[in-house]
mmCIF file of C-alpha atoms in Angstrom:
data_model
loop_
_atom_site.group_PDB
_atom_site.id
_atom_site.type_symbol
_atom_site.label_atom_id
_atom_site.label_comp_id
_atom_site.label_asym_id
_atom_site.label_seq_id
_atom_site.Cartn_x
_atom_site.Cartn_y
_atom_site.Cartn_z
ATOM 1 C CA VAL A 1 -10.364 276.725 330.575
ATOM 2 C CA ILE A 2 -12.129 277.884 327.478
ATOM 3 C CA ASN A 3 -10.231 275.772 325.149
ATOM 4 C CA HIS A 4 -10.993 272.770 327.504
ATOM 5 C CA LEU A 5 -14.693 273.658 327.603
ATOM 6 C CA ILE A 6 -14.811 273.946 323.786
ATOM 7 C CA TRP A 7 -13.577 270.396 323.694
ATOM 8 C CA MET A 8 -15.825 268.923 326.025
ATOM 9 C CA ILE A 9 -19.001 270.386 324.056
ATOM 10 C CA GLN A 10 -17.592 268.901 321.135
ATOM 11 C CA GLU A 11 -16.424 265.810 322.320
ATOM 12 C CA PHE A 12 -19.347 264.748 324.587
ATOM 13 C CA ASP A 13 -22.159 266.495 322.659
ATOM 14 C CA ILE A 14 -22.833 268.685 325.583
ATOM 15 C CA ASP A 15 -26.052 271.083 325.542
ATOM 16 C CA GLY A 16 -25.223 273.522 327.914
ATOM 17 C CA LEU A 17 -23.166 275.368 330.590
ATOM 18 C CA ARG A 18 -24.128 276.171 334.183
ATOM 19 C CA LEU A 19 -21.906 279.069 335.324
ATOM 20 C CA ASP A 20 -21.730 279.130 339.049
ATOM 21 C CA ALA A 21 -21.348 282.402 341.095
ATOM 22 C CA ILE A 22 -21.164 284.347 337.826
ATOM 23 C CA ARG A 23 -20.695 287.697 339.620
ATOM 24 C CA LEU A 24 -17.358 286.437 341.225
ATOM 25 C CA MET A 25 -15.881 286.280 337.622
ATOM 26 C CA LYS A 26 -14.587 288.716 335.488
ATOM 27 C CA ILE A 27 -17.208 289.634 332.922
ATOM 28 C CA ASP A 28 -14.517 289.036 330.235
ATOM 29 C CA PHE A 29 -14.223 285.381 330.828
ATOM 30 C CA THR A 30 -17.940 284.956 330.224
ATOM 31 C CA SER A 31 -17.919 287.060 327.124
ATOM 32 C CA SER A 32 -14.878 285.368 325.766
ATOM 33 C CA LEU A 33 -16.406 282.058 326.284
ATOM 34 C CA LYS A 34 -19.615 282.810 324.620
ATOM 35 C CA ALA A 35 -17.476 284.224 321.742
ATOM 36 C CA ALA A 36 -15.745 281.073 321.493
ATOM 37 C CA ILE A 37 -19.123 278.959 321.385
ATOM 38 C CA GLN A 38 -20.669 281.112 318.677
ATOM 39 C CA ARG A 39 -17.576 280.755 316.525
ATOM 40 C CA LYS A 40 -16.959 276.956 317.299
ATOM 41 C CA VAL A 41 -20.078 275.330 318.363
ATOM 42 C CA THR A 42 -23.190 277.069 317.120
ATOM 43 C CA THR A 43 -22.000 277.910 313.654
ATOM 44 C CA THR A 44 -22.378 274.103 313.341
ATOM 45 C CA GLY A 45 -26.311 274.444 313.690
ATOM 46 C CA ILE A 46 -26.073 273.024 317.458
ATOM 47 C CA LEU A 47 -28.428 275.280 319.909
ATOM 48 C CA PHE A 48 -26.370 275.810 322.994
ATOM 49 C CA TYR A 49 -27.615 277.119 326.373
ATOM 50 C CA MET A 50 -25.534 279.142 329.014
ATOM 51 C CA ILE A 51 -26.888 279.675 332.194
ATOM 52 C CA GLY A 52 -25.389 281.549 334.978
ATOM 53 C CA GLU A 53 -26.317 281.728 338.826
ATOM 54 C CA THR A 54 -26.424 284.948 340.818
ATOM 55 C CA PHE A 55 -27.896 284.467 344.449
ATOM 56 C CA THR A 56 -30.185 287.061 344.919
ATOM 57 C CA GLY A 57 -33.422 287.996 346.925
ATOM 58 C CA ASP A 58 -37.009 288.362 345.541
ATOM 59 C CA MET A 59 -36.110 291.598 343.702
ATOM 60 C CA GLY A 60 -32.667 290.913 342.256
ATOM 61 C CA TRP A 61 -33.308 291.842 338.720
ATOM 62 C CA GLU A 62 -30.708 294.242 338.140
ATOM 63 C CA GLU A 63 -27.997 291.998 339.592
ATOM 64 C CA ILE A 64 -29.256 289.321 337.684
ATOM 65 C CA GLY A 65 -29.872 290.977 334.355
ATOM 66 C CA ASP A 66 -26.184 292.614 333.960
ATOM 67 C CA TYR A 67 -24.998 289.037 333.018
ATOM 68 C CA LEU A 68 -27.566 288.604 330.345
ATOM 69 C CA GLY A 69 -27.237 289.303 326.822
ATOM 70 C CA GLU A 70 -26.098 288.351 322.985
ATOM 71 C CA SER A 71 -22.468 288.289 323.931
ATOM 72 C CA LYS A 72 -23.000 287.423 327.681
ATOM 73 C CA LEU A 73 -25.571 284.534 329.083
ATOM 74 C CA ASP A 74 -28.714 283.222 327.575
ATOM 75 C CA GLY A 75 -30.279 282.987 330.953
ATOM 76 C CA GLN A 76 -29.932 282.931 334.535
ATOM 77 C CA PHE A 77 -31.268 280.920 337.490
ATOM 78 C CA ASP A 78 -34.521 283.112 338.158
ATOM 79 C CA PHE A 79 -34.021 283.905 342.021
ATOM 80 C CA PRO A 80 -36.925 286.041 342.436
ATOM 81 C CA LEU A 81 -39.477 283.658 340.653
ATOM 82 C CA TYR A 82 -37.763 280.941 343.152
ATOM 83 C CA HIS A 83 -38.734 283.031 346.308
ATOM 84 C CA HIS A 84 -42.097 283.521 345.168
ATOM 85 C CA ILE A 85 -42.821 279.976 344.088
ATOM 86 C CA VAL A 86 -41.668 278.685 347.426
ATOM 87 C CA ARG A 87 -43.942 281.241 349.479
ATOM 88 C CA THR A 88 -47.117 280.681 347.026
ATOM 89 C CA PHE A 89 -46.818 276.321 346.501
ATOM 90 C CA LEU A 90 -44.842 275.219 349.240
ATOM 91 C CA LEU A 91 -45.340 277.597 352.484
ATOM 92 C CA GLN A 92 -48.696 279.376 351.352
ATOM 93 C CA SER A 93 -47.466 282.350 352.632
ATOM 94 C CA GLU A 94 -48.497 284.342 349.792
ATOM 95 C CA ASP A 95 -51.656 284.022 347.751
ATOM 96 C CA PHE A 96 -51.996 283.533 343.927
ATOM 97 C CA GLU A 97 -53.363 286.937 343.446
ATOM 98 C CA THR A 98 -50.040 288.419 344.598
ATOM 99 C CA PHE A 99 -48.174 285.722 343.064
ATOM 100 C CA THR A 100 -49.430 286.641 339.416
ATOM 101 C CA GLU A 101 -48.895 290.297 340.150
ATOM 102 C CA PHE A 102 -45.255 289.303 340.669
ATOM 103 C CA LEU A 103 -45.157 287.347 337.495
ATOM 104 C CA LYS A 104 -46.231 290.271 335.500
ATOM 105 C CA THR A 105 -43.123 292.340 336.700
ATOM 106 C CA ASN A 106 -40.813 289.498 336.567
ATOM 107 C CA ASP A 107 -41.710 288.691 332.882
ATOM 108 C CA TYR A 108 -41.331 292.229 331.903
ATOM 109 C CA ARG A 109 -37.813 293.016 333.556
ATOM 110 C CA TYR A 110 -35.874 290.422 331.787
ATOM 111 C CA GLN A 111 -37.434 290.754 328.595
ATOM 112 C CA ASN A 112 -37.549 294.370 328.385
ATOM 113 C CA ASP A 113 -34.748 295.837 330.601
ATOM 114 C CA PHE A 114 -31.889 293.416 329.834
ATOM 115 C CA TYR A 115 -32.256 290.933 327.213
ATOM 116 C CA LYS A 116 -35.211 290.041 324.547
ATOM 117 C CA GLY A 117 -33.706 286.842 323.857
ATOM 118 C CA SER A 118 -33.336 285.749 327.490
ATOM 119 C CA ILE A 119 -34.534 282.174 328.596
ATOM 120 C CA MET A 120 -34.567 281.999 332.261
ATOM 121 C CA GLY A 121 -34.234 278.855 334.547
ATOM 122 C CA ASN A 122 -36.946 278.160 336.807
ATOM 123 C CA PHE A 123 -36.171 276.098 339.958
ATOM 124 C CA ILE A 124 -37.269 275.188 343.178
ATOM 125 C CA GLY A 125 -34.210 274.160 344.883
ATOM 126 C CA ASN A 126 -30.482 274.075 344.673
ATOM 127 C CA HIS A 127 -27.167 273.408 346.477
ATOM 128 C CA ASP A 128 -27.357 276.708 348.483
ATOM 129 C CA VAL A 129 -30.818 276.723 349.848
ATOM 130 C CA ALA A 130 -32.927 274.079 352.097
ATOM 131 C CA ARG A 131 -34.674 271.430 350.383
ATOM 132 C CA ALA A 132 -38.029 272.170 348.789
ATOM 133 C CA LEU A 133 -39.744 268.970 350.355
ATOM 134 C CA SER A 134 -38.588 270.343 353.912
ATOM 135 C CA LEU A 135 -39.881 273.762 353.243
ATOM 136 C CA ALA A 136 -43.256 272.390 352.313
ATOM 137 C CA ASN A 137 -43.314 270.127 355.238
ATOM 138 C CA LYS A 138 -42.673 273.405 357.487
ATOM 139 C CA ASP A 139 -39.647 271.881 359.146
ATOM 140 C CA PHE A 140 -38.114 275.299 359.506
ATOM 141 C CA ASP A 141 -39.942 278.791 360.376
ATOM 142 C CA GLY A 142 -42.477 278.220 358.025
ATOM 143 C CA VAL A 143 -42.206 281.842 356.308
ATOM 144 C CA SER A 144 -38.576 281.942 354.695
ATOM 145 C CA SER A 145 -38.080 280.976 351.313
ATOM 146 C CA GLN A 146 -34.716 279.556 352.288
ATOM 147 C CA GLY A 147 -35.719 278.071 355.736
ATOM 148 C CA GLY A 148 -34.273 281.012 357.994
ATOM 149 C CA ALA A 149 -31.906 280.485 360.874
ATOM 150 C CA GLU A 150 -33.548 276.860 361.417
ATOM 151 C CA ALA A 151 -32.387 275.739 358.326
ATOM 152 C CA ASP A 152 -28.692 276.295 359.296
ATOM 153 C CA GLN A 153 -29.348 274.985 362.852
ATOM 154 C CA LYS A 154 -30.725 271.984 361.612
ATOM 155 C CA VAL A 155 -27.717 270.977 359.523
ATOM 156 C CA TRP A 156 -26.011 269.311 362.242
ATOM 157 C CA GLU A 157 -28.607 268.306 364.538
ATOM 158 C CA ASN A 158 -32.354 267.427 364.282
ATOM 159 C CA SER A 159 -31.969 267.230 360.383
ATOM 160 C CA PRO A 160 -35.258 266.864 358.547
ATOM 161 C CA LYS A 161 -36.506 263.495 358.237
ATOM 162 C CA LEU A 162 -38.487 261.984 355.124
ATOM 163 C CA PRO A 163 -42.485 262.954 355.746
ATOM 164 C CA GLU A 164 -44.609 260.349 356.057
ATOM 165 C CA GLU A 165 -47.710 262.403 355.032
ATOM 166 C CA GLU A 166 -48.608 262.887 351.305
ATOM 167 C CA LEU A 167 -49.300 266.802 351.721
ATOM 168 C CA PRO A 168 -45.763 267.935 351.382
ATOM 169 C CA PHE A 169 -45.507 265.845 348.402
ATOM 170 C CA LYS A 170 -48.543 267.255 346.754
ATOM 171 C CA LYS A 171 -47.363 270.862 347.434
ATOM 172 C CA MET A 172 -43.832 269.852 345.481
ATOM 173 C CA ARG A 173 -46.161 268.407 342.579
ATOM 174 C CA ASN A 174 -47.784 271.384 342.167
ATOM 175 C CA ALA A 175 -44.402 273.589 342.325
ATOM 176 C CA LEU A 176 -43.237 271.262 339.543
ATOM 177 C CA THR A 177 -46.136 271.514 337.689
ATOM 178 C CA PHE A 178 -46.027 275.312 337.710
ATOM 179 C CA MET A 179 -42.211 275.447 336.574
ATOM 180 C CA SER A 180 -42.628 273.111 333.976
ATOM 181 C CA THR A 181 -45.484 275.259 332.179
ATOM 182 C CA HIS A 182 -44.110 278.636 333.051
ATOM 183 C CA PRO A 183 -41.919 280.090 330.427
ATOM 184 C CA GLY A 184 -38.357 279.398 330.721
ATOM 185 C CA ILE A 185 -36.590 275.963 331.304
ATOM 186 C CA PRO A 186 -37.263 273.830 334.298
ATOM 187 C CA ILE A 187 -33.845 273.433 336.037
ATOM 188 C CA ILE A 188 -34.321 270.063 338.565
ATOM 189 C CA TYR A 189 -31.747 269.998 341.341
ATOM 190 C CA GLN A 190 -30.670 266.346 341.885
ATOM 191 C CA GLY A 191 -33.315 264.851 344.320
ATOM 192 C CA ASP A 192 -36.147 267.391 343.758
ATOM 193 C CA GLU A 193 -37.531 265.162 340.942
ATOM 194 C CA PHE A 194 -38.737 262.942 343.853
ATOM 195 C CA GLY A 195 -38.544 264.793 346.974
ATOM 196 C CA MET A 196 -35.658 264.592 349.134
ATOM 197 C CA PRO A 197 -35.611 266.182 352.624
ATOM 198 C CA GLY A 198 -32.981 268.381 353.868
ATOM 199 C CA ALA A 199 -31.700 271.460 355.509
ATOM 200 C CA ASN A 200 -29.280 274.071 354.322
ATOM 201 C CA ASP A 201 -25.748 273.153 352.820
ATOM 202 C CA PRO A 202 -24.451 270.628 353.372
ATOM 203 C CA ASP A 203 -27.524 268.659 354.174
ATOM 204 C CA ASN A 204 -29.100 269.502 350.888
ATOM 205 C CA ARG A 205 -26.620 267.381 349.359
ATOM 206 C CA ARG A 206 -27.315 263.785 350.482
ATOM 207 C CA MET A 207 -26.516 260.903 348.443
ATOM 208 C CA ALA A 208 -28.929 260.294 345.577
ATOM 209 C CA LEU A 209 -31.731 257.273 346.011
ATOM 210 C CA PHE A 210 -33.262 255.228 343.225
ATOM 211 C CA GLY A 211 -35.733 252.290 342.949
ATOM 212 C CA ASP A 212 -36.915 250.603 345.955
ATOM 213 C CA ASP A 213 -35.014 253.108 348.205
ATOM 214 C CA LEU A 214 -37.807 255.794 347.568
ATOM 215 C CA SER A 215 -40.745 255.852 349.501
ATOM 216 C CA GLU A 216 -44.258 255.440 347.997
ATOM 217 C CA ASN A 217 -44.685 259.309 347.897
ATOM 218 C CA GLN A 218 -41.230 259.819 346.459
ATOM 219 C CA LYS A 219 -42.132 257.358 343.789
ATOM 220 C CA GLU A 220 -45.323 259.415 343.167
ATOM 221 C CA ASN A 221 -43.311 262.536 342.783
ATOM 222 C CA LEU A 222 -40.569 260.990 340.556
ATOM 223 C CA SER A 223 -43.307 259.560 338.133
ATOM 224 C CA HIS A 224 -45.258 263.019 338.009
ATOM 225 C CA THR A 225 -41.725 264.870 337.109
ATOM 226 C CA GLN A 226 -40.989 261.994 334.325
ATOM 227 C CA ILE A 227 -44.763 262.752 332.960
ATOM 228 C CA LEU A 228 -44.023 266.544 333.143
ATOM 229 C CA GLY A 229 -40.730 266.057 331.309
ATOM 230 C CA ASN A 230 -42.084 263.817 328.454
ATOM 231 C CA PHE A 231 -45.279 266.136 327.989
ATOM 232 C CA ARG A 232 -43.086 269.051 327.246
ATOM 233 C CA LYS A 233 -41.210 267.614 324.569
ATOM 234 C CA LYS A 234 -44.604 267.005 322.661
ATOM 235 C CA HIS A 235 -45.622 270.702 323.303
ATOM 236 C CA GLN A 236 -44.162 273.860 321.526
ATOM 237 C CA ALA A 237 -46.417 276.027 323.507
ATOM 238 C CA LEU A 238 -44.368 275.265 326.845
ATOM 239 C CA THR A 239 -41.298 276.249 325.348
ATOM 240 C CA HIS A 240 -41.965 279.076 322.719
ATOM 241 C CA GLY A 241 -45.604 280.112 323.820
ATOM 242 C CA THR A 242 -46.921 283.105 325.508
ATOM 243 C CA ARG A 243 -49.071 282.901 328.842
ATOM 244 C CA LYS A 244 -52.855 284.185 329.015
ATOM 245 C CA ASN A 245 -54.280 284.071 332.532
ATOM 246 C CA LEU A 246 -57.651 282.580 332.784
ATOM 247 C CA ALA A 247 -58.695 282.499 336.394
ATOM 248 C CA VAL A 248 -56.922 284.160 339.352
ATOM 249 C CA SER A 249 -58.070 284.122 343.066
ATOM 250 C CA GLU A 250 -56.684 283.674 346.346
ATOM 251 C CA ASN A 251 -56.189 279.907 345.834
ATOM 252 C CA ILE A 252 -56.959 278.869 342.369
ATOM 253 C CA TYR A 253 -54.815 280.108 339.485
ATOM 254 C CA ALA A 254 -55.302 278.899 335.788
ATOM 255 C CA PHE A 255 -53.495 280.223 332.560
ATOM 256 C CA ALA A 256 -52.913 278.902 328.912
ATOM 257 C CA MET A 257 -49.907 278.711 327.078
ATOM 258 C CA ILE A 258 -50.367 279.693 323.355
ATOM 259 C CA GLN A 259 -48.081 278.770 320.413
ATOM 260 C CA GLY A 260 -49.594 278.711 316.947
ATOM 261 C CA ASP A 261 -52.254 275.798 317.159
ATOM 262 C CA ASP A 262 -50.760 274.309 320.256
ATOM 263 C CA THR A 263 -52.715 275.157 323.588
ATOM 264 C CA VAL A 264 -51.781 274.156 327.239
ATOM 265 C CA ILE A 265 -54.072 275.107 330.364
ATOM 266 C CA ALA A 266 -52.415 274.601 333.749
ATOM 267 C CA LEU A 267 -54.844 274.722 336.642
ATOM 268 C CA PHE A 268 -53.959 274.929 340.143
ATOM 269 C CA ASN A 269 -55.720 274.738 343.526
ATOM 270 C CA ASN A 270 -53.520 275.814 346.384
ATOM 271 C CA GLY A 271 -56.181 275.583 349.166
ATOM 272 C CA GLU A 272 -57.177 272.926 351.705
ATOM 273 C CA ASP A 273 -60.805 272.529 350.079
ATOM 274 C CA GLU A 274 -61.961 271.002 347.111
ATOM 275 C CA GLU A 275 -62.474 273.496 344.361
ATOM 276 C CA LYS A 276 -64.543 273.571 340.955
ATOM 277 C CA ILE A 277 -62.944 275.948 338.403
ATOM 278 C CA LYS A 278 -65.186 277.576 335.631
ATOM 279 C CA LEU A 279 -63.132 278.677 332.856
ATOM 280 C CA ASP A 280 -64.192 280.662 329.627
ATOM 281 C CA LEU A 281 -62.350 279.248 326.810
ATOM 282 C CA SER A 282 -64.157 281.060 323.948
ATOM 283 C CA GLU A 283 -60.918 283.248 323.427
ATOM 284 C CA LEU A 284 -58.876 280.374 322.977
ATOM 285 C CA LYS A 285 -61.160 279.262 319.750
ATOM 286 C CA LEU A 286 -60.343 275.449 320.683
ATOM 287 C CA SER A 287 -62.534 272.655 319.167
ATOM 288 C CA GLY A 288 -63.139 269.007 319.308
ATOM 289 C CA LYS A 289 -61.740 266.973 322.485
ATOM 290 C CA LEU A 290 -59.472 268.370 325.058
ATOM 291 C CA GLU A 291 -57.399 265.941 327.210
ATOM 292 C CA THR A 292 -56.378 266.152 330.706
ATOM 293 C CA LEU A 293 -52.716 264.914 331.655
ATOM 294 C CA PHE A 294 -52.905 263.709 335.090
ATOM 295 C CA SER A 295 -56.611 262.174 335.038
ATOM 296 C CA GLY A 296 -56.672 260.755 331.699
ATOM 297 C CA GLU A 297 -60.126 262.428 330.885
ATOM 298 C CA GLU A 298 -61.389 263.698 327.692
ATOM 299 C CA ILE A 299 -63.418 267.128 327.877
ATOM 300 C CA ASP A 300 -65.360 268.519 325.087
ATOM 301 C CA ALA A 301 -63.920 272.107 323.888
ATOM 302 C CA LYS A 302 -66.756 274.289 324.944
ATOM 303 C CA ASN A 303 -66.645 277.929 325.618
ATOM 304 C CA LYS A 304 -67.074 277.220 329.098
ATOM 305 C CA ILE A 305 -65.834 274.409 331.022
ATOM 306 C CA GLU A 306 -65.682 273.293 334.689
ATOM 307 C CA ILE A 307 -62.999 271.310 336.332
ATOM 308 C CA THR A 308 -62.802 269.939 339.845
ATOM 309 C CA LEU A 309 -59.491 269.943 341.846
ATOM 310 C CA GLU A 310 -58.749 268.248 345.132
ATOM 311 C CA PRO A 311 -56.948 270.248 347.621
ATOM 312 C CA PHE A 312 -53.477 271.394 346.736
ATOM 313 C CA GLY A 313 -54.241 269.519 343.316
ATOM 314 C CA ALA A 314 -53.200 270.574 339.568
ATOM 315 C CA GLU A 315 -54.228 269.690 336.415
ATOM 316 C CA ILE A 316 -53.035 270.182 332.620
ATOM 317 C CA ILE A 317 -55.664 270.365 329.801
ATOM 318 C CA TYR A 318 -54.293 270.204 325.927
ATOM 319 C CA ASN A 319 -55.623 270.052 322.640
#
């Protein structure tokens, strides 16, 4: 199996591997595969990423961290983060003050307790959980980050339909924006780039859709995801930067990602009302004009700025 994987990596220029259900394998396989990749692939200067999947709850750091390391995995699917993203951005059962307290612990655990070089995978859905769009639409119990028993029941009968309202799509756009600006690598499960409905497995594995088969709301979400992906390519702060919180309240969160001269500021409104967010940027030492990614406006890089966000809206500001 290892020889075949090495051949595929070299033959097809593969950038990384996803190892499913990693705790069900002997760790010898993971470490042997990593050694083979280090010997036959990365010695040529190629950067290669090995990410594993260890399904846990919202405090599963020990189970996840056991498989991180120089001789093991580079990263794992961040399930604790997944559960909190869903509760905060999709279900609104958790506010930003609680969410940011969790982030402090989550960031610390992987880097300090397990593997300093770990690069975790940020996600809002996979093949084992109910679809993010249907969670945002409250098609299930409206509380559980996995949909609860209803997500199992609706696999076979009364399966979630595509929402006609924009609101669940806006919530998904906020979640996609956060996971694209948070430290780590955004991992997008097919269908979440535009918003596919679905209950638990196998209803979360519906056939892919393209072009005019997408609704207008789905097209908007797809465009949003594409904008985020292209933006990440241009800003090292989003892949190598450090986060600095700028504003935190029940429904408002703003933070900066900083890497050298590159600064990216992400702002979120997780409430039903329009919000004016005042930020003090004096510590960031920015100058000249700042640009906004989604509205396309320019802002003078003053020490204090004010940004208006619509209900369940987000914005990215960059220099």
